[in-house]
Short mmCIF file of C-alpha atoms in Angstrom, two decimals:
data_model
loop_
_atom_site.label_atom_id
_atom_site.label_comp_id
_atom_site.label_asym_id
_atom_site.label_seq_id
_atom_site.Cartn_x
_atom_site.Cartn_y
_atom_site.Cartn_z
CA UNK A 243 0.00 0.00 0.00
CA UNK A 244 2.87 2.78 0.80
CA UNK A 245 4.43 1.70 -2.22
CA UNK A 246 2.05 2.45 -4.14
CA UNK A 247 1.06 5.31 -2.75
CA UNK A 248 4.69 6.75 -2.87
CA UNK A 249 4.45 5.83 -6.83
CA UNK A 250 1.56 7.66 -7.26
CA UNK A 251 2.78 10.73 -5.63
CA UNK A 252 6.06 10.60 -7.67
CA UNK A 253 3.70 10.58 -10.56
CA UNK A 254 2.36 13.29 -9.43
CA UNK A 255 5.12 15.32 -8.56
CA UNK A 256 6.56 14.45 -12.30
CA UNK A 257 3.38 16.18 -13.82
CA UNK A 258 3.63 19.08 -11.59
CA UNK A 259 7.11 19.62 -12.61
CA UNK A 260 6.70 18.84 -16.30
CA UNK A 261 3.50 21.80 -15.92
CA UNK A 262 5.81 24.42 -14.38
CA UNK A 263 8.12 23.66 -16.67
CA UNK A 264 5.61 24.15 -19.76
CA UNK A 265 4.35 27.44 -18.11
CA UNK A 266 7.67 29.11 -17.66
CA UNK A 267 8.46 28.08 -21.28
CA UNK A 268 5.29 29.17 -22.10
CA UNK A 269 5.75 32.72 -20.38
CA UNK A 270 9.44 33.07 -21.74
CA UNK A 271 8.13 32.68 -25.33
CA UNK A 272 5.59 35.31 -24.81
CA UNK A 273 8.05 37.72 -23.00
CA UNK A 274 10.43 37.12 -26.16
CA UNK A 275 8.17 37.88 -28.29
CA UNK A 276 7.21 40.97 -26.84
CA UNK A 277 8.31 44.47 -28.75
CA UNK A 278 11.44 45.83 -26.96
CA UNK A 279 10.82 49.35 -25.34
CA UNK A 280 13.82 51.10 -26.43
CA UNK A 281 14.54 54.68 -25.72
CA UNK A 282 16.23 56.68 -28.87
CA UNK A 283 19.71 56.53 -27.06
CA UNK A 284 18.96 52.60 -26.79
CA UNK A 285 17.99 52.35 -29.72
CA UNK A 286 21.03 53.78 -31.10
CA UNK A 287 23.30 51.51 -28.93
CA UNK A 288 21.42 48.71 -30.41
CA UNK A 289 21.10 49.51 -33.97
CA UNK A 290 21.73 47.64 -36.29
CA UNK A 291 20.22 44.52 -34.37
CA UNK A 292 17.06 46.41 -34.44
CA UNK A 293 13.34 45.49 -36.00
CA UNK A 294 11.42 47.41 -38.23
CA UNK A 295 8.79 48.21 -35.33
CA UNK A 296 12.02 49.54 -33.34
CA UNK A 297 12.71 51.49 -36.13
CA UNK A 298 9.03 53.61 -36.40
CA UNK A 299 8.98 53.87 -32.80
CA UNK A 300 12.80 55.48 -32.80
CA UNK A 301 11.56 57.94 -36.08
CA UNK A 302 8.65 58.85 -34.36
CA UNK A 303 10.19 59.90 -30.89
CA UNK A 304 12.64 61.78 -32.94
CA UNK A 305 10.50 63.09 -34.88
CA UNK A 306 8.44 64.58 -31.85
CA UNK A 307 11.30 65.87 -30.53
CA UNK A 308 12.64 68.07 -33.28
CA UNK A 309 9.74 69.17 -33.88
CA UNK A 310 9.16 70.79 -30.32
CA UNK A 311 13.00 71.89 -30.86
CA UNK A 312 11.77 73.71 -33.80
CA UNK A 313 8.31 75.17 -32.36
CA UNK A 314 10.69 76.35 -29.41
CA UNK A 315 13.07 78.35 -31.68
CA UNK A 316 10.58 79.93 -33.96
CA UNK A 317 9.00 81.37 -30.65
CA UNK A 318 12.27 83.17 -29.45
CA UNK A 319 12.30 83.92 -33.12
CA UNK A 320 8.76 85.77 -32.99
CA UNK A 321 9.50 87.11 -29.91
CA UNK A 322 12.74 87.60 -28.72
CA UNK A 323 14.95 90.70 -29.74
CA UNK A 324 17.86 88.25 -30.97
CA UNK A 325 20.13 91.60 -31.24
CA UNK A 326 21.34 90.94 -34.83
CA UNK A 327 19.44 90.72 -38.75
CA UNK A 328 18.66 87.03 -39.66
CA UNK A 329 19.08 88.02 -43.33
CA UNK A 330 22.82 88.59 -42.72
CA UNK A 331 23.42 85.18 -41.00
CA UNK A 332 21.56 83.72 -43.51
CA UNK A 333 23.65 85.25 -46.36
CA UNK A 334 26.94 84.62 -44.28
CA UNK A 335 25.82 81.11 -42.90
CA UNK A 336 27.88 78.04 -43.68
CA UNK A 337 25.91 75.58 -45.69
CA UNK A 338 26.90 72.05 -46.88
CA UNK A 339 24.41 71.37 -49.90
CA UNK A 340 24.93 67.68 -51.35
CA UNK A 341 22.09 68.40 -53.98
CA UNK A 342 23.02 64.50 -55.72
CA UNK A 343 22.64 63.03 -52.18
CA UNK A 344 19.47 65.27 -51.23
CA UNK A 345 21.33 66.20 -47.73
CA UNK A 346 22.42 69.56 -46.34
CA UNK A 347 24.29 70.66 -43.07
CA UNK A 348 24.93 73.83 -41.26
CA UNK A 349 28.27 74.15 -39.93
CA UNK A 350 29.12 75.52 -36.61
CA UNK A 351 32.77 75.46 -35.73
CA UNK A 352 33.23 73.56 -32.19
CA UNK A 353 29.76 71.54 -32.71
CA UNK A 354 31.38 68.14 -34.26
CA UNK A 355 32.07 70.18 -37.52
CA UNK A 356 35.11 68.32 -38.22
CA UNK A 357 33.40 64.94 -38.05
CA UNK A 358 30.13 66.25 -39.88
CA UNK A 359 32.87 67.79 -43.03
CA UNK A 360 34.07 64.62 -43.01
CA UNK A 361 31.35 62.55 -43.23
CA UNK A 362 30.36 65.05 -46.45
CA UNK A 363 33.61 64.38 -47.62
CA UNK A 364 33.12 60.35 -47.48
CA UNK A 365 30.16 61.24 -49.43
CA UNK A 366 31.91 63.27 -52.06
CA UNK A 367 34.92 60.69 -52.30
CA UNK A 368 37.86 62.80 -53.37
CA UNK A 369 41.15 60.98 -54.30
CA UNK A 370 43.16 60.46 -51.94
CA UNK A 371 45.96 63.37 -53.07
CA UNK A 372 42.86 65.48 -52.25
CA UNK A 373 41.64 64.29 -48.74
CA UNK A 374 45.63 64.21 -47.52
CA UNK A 375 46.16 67.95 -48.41
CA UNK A 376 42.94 69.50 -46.69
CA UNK A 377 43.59 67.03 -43.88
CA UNK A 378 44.04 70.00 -41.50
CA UNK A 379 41.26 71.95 -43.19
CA UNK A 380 38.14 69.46 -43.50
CA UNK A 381 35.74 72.71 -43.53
CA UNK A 382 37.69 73.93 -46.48
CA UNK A 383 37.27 70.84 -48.58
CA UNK A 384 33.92 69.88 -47.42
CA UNK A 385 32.40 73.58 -48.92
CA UNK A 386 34.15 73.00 -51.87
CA UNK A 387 33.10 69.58 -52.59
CA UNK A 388 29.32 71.06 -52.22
CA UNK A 389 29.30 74.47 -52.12
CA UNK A 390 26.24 76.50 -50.81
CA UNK A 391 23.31 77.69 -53.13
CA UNK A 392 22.76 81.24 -54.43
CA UNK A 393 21.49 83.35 -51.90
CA UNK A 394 18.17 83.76 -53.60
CA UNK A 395 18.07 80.18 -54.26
CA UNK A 396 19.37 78.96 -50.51
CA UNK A 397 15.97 78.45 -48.64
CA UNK A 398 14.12 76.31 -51.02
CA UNK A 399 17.22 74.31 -52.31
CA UNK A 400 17.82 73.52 -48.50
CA UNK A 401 14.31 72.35 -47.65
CA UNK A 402 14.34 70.00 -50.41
CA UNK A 403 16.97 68.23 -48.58
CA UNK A 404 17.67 65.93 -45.18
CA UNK A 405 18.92 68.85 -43.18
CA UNK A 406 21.03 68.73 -40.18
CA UNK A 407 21.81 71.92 -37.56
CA UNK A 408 23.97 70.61 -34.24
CA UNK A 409 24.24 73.01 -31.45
CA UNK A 410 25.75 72.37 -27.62
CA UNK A 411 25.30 74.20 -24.77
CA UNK A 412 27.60 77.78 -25.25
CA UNK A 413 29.42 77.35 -22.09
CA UNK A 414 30.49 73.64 -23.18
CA UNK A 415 31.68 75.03 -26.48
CA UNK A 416 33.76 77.98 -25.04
CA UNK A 417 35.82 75.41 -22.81
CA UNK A 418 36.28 73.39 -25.91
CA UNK A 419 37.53 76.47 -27.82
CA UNK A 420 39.72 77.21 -25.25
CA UNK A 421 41.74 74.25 -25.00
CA UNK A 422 41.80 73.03 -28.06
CA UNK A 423 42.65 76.62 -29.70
CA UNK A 424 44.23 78.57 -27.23
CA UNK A 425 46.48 75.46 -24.73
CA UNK A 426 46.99 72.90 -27.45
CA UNK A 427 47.31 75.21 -30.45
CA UNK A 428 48.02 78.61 -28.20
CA UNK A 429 52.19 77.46 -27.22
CA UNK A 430 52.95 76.72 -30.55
CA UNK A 431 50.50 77.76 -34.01
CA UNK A 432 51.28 81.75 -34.78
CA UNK A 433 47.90 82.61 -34.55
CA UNK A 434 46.83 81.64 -31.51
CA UNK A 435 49.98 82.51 -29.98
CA UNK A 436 49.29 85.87 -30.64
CA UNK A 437 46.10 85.43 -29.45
CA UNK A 438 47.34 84.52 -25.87
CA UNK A 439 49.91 87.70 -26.08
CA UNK A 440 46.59 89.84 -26.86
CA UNK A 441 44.51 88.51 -23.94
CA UNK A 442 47.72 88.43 -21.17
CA UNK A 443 48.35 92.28 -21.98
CA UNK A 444 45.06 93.40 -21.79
CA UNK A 445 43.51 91.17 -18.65
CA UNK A 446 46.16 89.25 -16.89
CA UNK A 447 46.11 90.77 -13.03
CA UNK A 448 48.98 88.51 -11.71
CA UNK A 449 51.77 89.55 -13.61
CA UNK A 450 53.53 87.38 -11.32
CA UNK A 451 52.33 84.49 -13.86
CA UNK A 452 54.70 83.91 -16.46
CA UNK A 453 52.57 81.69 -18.17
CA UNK A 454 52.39 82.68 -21.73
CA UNK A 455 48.79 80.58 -21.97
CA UNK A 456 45.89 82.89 -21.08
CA UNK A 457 43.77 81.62 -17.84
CA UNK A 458 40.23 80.37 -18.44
CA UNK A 459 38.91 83.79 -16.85
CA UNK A 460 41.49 86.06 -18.78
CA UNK A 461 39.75 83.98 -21.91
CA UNK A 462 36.32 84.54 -20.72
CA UNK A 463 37.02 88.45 -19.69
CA UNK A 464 37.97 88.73 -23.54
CA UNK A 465 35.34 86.76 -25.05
CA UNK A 466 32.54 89.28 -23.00
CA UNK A 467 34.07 92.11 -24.16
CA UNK A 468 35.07 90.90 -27.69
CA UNK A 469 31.56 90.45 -28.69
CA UNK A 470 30.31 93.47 -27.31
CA UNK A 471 33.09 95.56 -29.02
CA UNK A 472 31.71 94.16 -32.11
CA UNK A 473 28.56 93.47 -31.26
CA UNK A 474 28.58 89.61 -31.85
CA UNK A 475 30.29 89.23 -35.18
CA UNK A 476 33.22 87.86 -33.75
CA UNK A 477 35.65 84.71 -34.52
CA UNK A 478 33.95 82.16 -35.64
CA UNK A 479 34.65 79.83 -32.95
CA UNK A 480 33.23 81.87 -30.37
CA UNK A 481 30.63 83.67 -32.17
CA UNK A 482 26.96 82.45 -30.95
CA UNK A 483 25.64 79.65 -32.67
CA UNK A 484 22.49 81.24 -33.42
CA UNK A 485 24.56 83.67 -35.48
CA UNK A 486 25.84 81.04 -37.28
CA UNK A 487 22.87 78.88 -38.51
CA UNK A 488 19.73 81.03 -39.92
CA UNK A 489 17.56 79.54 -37.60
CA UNK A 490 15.00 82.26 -38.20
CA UNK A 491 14.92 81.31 -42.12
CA UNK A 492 15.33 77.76 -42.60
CA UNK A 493 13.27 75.04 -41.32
CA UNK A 494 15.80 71.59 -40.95
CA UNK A 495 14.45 68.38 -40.81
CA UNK A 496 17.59 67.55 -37.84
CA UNK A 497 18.01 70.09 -34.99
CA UNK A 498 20.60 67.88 -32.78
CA UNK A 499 22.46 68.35 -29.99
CA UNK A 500 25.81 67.49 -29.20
CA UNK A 501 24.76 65.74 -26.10
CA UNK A 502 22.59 63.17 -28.18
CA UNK A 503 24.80 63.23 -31.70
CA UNK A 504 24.95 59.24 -31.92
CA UNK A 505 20.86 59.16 -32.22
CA UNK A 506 20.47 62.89 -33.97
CA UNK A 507 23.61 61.49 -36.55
CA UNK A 508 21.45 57.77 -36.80
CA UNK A 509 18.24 59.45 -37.61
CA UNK A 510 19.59 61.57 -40.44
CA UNK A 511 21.77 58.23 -41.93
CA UNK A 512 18.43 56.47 -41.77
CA UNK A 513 16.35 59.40 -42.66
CA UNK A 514 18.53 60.01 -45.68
CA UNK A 515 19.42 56.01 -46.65
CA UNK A 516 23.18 57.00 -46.62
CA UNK A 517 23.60 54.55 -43.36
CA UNK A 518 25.65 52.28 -45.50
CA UNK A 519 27.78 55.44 -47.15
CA UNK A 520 28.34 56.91 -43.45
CA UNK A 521 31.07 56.20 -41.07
CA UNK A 522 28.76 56.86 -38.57
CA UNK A 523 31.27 56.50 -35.39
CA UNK A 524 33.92 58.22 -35.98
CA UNK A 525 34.50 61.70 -33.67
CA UNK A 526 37.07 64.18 -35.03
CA UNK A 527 38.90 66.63 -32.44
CA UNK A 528 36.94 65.23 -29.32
CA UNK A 529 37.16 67.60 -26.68
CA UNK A 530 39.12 65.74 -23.82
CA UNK A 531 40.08 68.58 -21.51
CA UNK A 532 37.84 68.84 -18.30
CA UNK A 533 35.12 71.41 -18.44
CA UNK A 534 34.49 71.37 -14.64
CA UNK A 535 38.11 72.41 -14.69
CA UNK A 536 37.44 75.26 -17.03
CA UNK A 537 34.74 76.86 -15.23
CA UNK A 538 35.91 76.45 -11.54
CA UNK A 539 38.73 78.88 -12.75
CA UNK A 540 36.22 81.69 -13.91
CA UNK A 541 35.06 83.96 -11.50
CA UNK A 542 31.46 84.36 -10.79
CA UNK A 543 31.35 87.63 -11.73
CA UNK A 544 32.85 86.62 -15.50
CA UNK A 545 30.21 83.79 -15.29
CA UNK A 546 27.28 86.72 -15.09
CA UNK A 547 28.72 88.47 -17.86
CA UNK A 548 29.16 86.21 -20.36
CA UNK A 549 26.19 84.79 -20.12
CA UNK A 550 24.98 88.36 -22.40
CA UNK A 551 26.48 87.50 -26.02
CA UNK A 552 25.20 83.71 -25.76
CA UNK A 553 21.44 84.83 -24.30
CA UNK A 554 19.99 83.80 -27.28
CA UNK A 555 21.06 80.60 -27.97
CA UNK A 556 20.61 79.43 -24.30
CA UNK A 557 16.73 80.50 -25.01
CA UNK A 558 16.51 79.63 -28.52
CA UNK A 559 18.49 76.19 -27.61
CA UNK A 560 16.96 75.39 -24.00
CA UNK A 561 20.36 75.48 -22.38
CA UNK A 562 20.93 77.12 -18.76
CA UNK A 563 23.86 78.60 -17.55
CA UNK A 564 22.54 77.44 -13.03
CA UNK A 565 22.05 73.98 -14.49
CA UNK A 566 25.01 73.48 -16.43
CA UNK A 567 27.56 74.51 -13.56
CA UNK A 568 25.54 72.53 -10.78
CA UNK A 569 25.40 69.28 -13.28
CA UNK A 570 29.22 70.13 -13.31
CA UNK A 571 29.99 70.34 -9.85
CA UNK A 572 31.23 74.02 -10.00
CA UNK A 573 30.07 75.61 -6.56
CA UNK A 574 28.63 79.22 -7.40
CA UNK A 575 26.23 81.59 -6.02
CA UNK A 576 23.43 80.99 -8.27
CA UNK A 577 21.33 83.40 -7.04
CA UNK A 578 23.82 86.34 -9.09
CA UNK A 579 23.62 84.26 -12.56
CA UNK A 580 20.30 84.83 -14.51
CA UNK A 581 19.84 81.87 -16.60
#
C-alpha cells in the first residue's frame, strides 16, 4: 500500500514539474516575443540589431522631438529681440548642400564640424591626393566639394533636402575652444599665440604668472568684451551659434544636440538612406580637456557676464547657464547668474 502510494505521488510530482516547466516556457516565449521598449539613445546603442517596429517607434520619438525643438526656436524667433538681422546670418551662414545626395548641413565650428565635413567628404569621395592635403582643413574641402546655393536660391534648395543643424550648450563650447585653440594650439601655431599675447596684456592681473597661456577667466574676460566691441560678429569659434545657422529662415528636418549626436547622426543616416555610405562612429577633435576644470577657474562675476552675447542661444536652444555649472559640480552663487 505505501508503495504504491509513494508511486503515485512521484507521478504526481513528475506532472507538476513537467507543468511548471511548460508554463515558464510558455511565459518566456511570450516575453520574447514581446516588442522591446527602447529609448532613442537605446535604440542607437542597439542599432543595427534592431526590427522594423524599433525602427518607427525610434523615427517617431525623434521626430516629436525636433519638432518641439523647432516650435521652441521659432518662438524666441517671434518674440525675442535676438540683437542681430537674420538676413545677414543667412547670407553669411555656412551651408553644406549635397544636392546629388538630397542632404544639407549647417556648420558651426566647435559643434562636431570636423566629423560632420568629413562625413560630407566620405560622401563626395575625393582621391586620396585630395583628402591628404585638406587634412588640416576638412571645412575647407567639405564647402568645396558642395558648395552653398545662391542666396536667392538657398531656402528652397535647402528644404528640399535631409537637413542637419547641431548646437551644444555655449558654455560647453567655449571650454572646448579654449583648450583646443588657445592650450593645445596657443604654445605653438602663430595665430593663436598671438592670441594669448593679446589677452595676457590686456587682462592678466597677476603679472607674477609667467605663463604665456591665457587663464580660463582672462579667456572669458575677452570673449565678453570681444563680442560686445563688435557686437557679436566675432571669430567664428566663439561667435553664438544662433549667429551662425539662420535659424529664423530655414526650417531643418535635424536640430541635434551634441549631447545626443549618436541618435540625432542615426536618424539623419536612416532618414537620408546614406547609413551604408556613413562612417557613422567616428569623432574628429573630441574635446578631452575637463570642463568642470574650465569653469571652476572663472570667477562668478565673468560667469554673469558672459552669459549676455550667448542669451539667445541658451533660449533659442533650452540650455541654462545654473544647471550646467551645478550638473558640473562648479560651486557658485546661483542666485547672481540669470539663466
Amino acid at each position: 500500500m505505501r508503495s504504491r502510494t509513494a508511486t503515485l505521488l512521484s507521478y504526481c510530482l513528475i506532472g507538476f514539474v513537467c507543468l511548471c516547466l511548460y508554463f515558464i516556457s510558455d511565459v518566456t516565449t511570450v516575453i520574447r516575443n514581446q516588442p522591446r521598449h527602447l529609448t532613442p539613445a537605446m535604440f542607437a546603442r542597439s542599432y543595427p540589431n534592431v526590427t522594423a517596429s524599433e525602427i518607427e517607434r525610434f523615427f517617431a520619438a525623434k521626430e516629436k522631438q525636433y519638432h518641439t525643438r523647432r516650435m521652441d526656436i521659432k518662438h524666441i524667433c517671434e518674440t525675442m529681440d535676438l540683437g542681430f538681422d537674420n538676413n545677414l546670418v543667412l547670407k553669411r551662414s555656412n551651408i553644406v548642400y549635397d544636392a546629388p545626395d538630397k542632404v544639407s548641413y549647417c556648420m558651426i565650428p566647435k559643434v562636431a564640424s570636423s566629423t560632420w565635413c568629413n562625413h560630407f567628404i566620405d560622401l563626395g569621395n575625393p582621391p586620396a591626393e585630395v583628402r591628404k592635403k585638406f587634412e588640416m582643413g576638412l571645412q575647407i574641402l567639405a564647402k568645396d566639394l558642395f558648395p552653398k546655393p545662391p542666396l536667392e536660391e538657398l531656402v528652397s534648395s535647402v528644404d528640399q533636402t535631409v537637413s542637419i543643424a547641431i548646437v551644444r550648450h555655449p558654455f560647453a563650447r567655449l571650454a572646448s575652444v579654449y583648450y583646443q585653440k588657445f592650450v593645445d594650439l596657443g604654445a605653438w601655431y602663430k595665430a593663436w599665440v598671438e592670441a594669448n599675447q593679446r589677452i595676457i596684456e590686456l587682462y592678466r592681473i597677476d603679472k607674477s604668472n609667467p605663463s604665456n597661456i591665457s587663464t580660463p577667466d582672462e579667456f572669458i574676460r575677452f570673449v565678453t568684451d570681444n563680442n560686445k566691441e563688435k557686437k557679436g560678429w566675432v571669430d567664428q569659434h566663439w561667435k553664438a551659434q544662433s549667429m551662425h545657422c539662420p535659424f529664423c529662415n530655414l526650417n531643418f528636418t535635424v536640430y541635434a544636440r551634441m549631447e545626443e549626436l549618436n541618435e540625432d547622426t542615426l536618424y539623419f543616416a536612416l532618414k537620408s538612406k546614406l547609413e551604408n555610405r556613413l562612417n557613422l562612429p567616428q569623432a574628429k577633435n573630441p574635446t578631452s580637456k575637463s570642463e568642470y576644470e574650465f569653469w571652476s577657474q572663472v570667477q562668478v562675476s565673468s560667469i554673469v557676464d558672459v552669459i549676455e552675447p550667448y542669451r539667445t542661444d541658451m533660449m533659442m536652444f533650452g540650455y541654462s547657464a545654473k544647471q550646467y555649472l551645478r550638473d558640473l559640480g562648479v560651486n557658485v552663487d546661483e542666485a547672481q547668474i540669470s539663466l
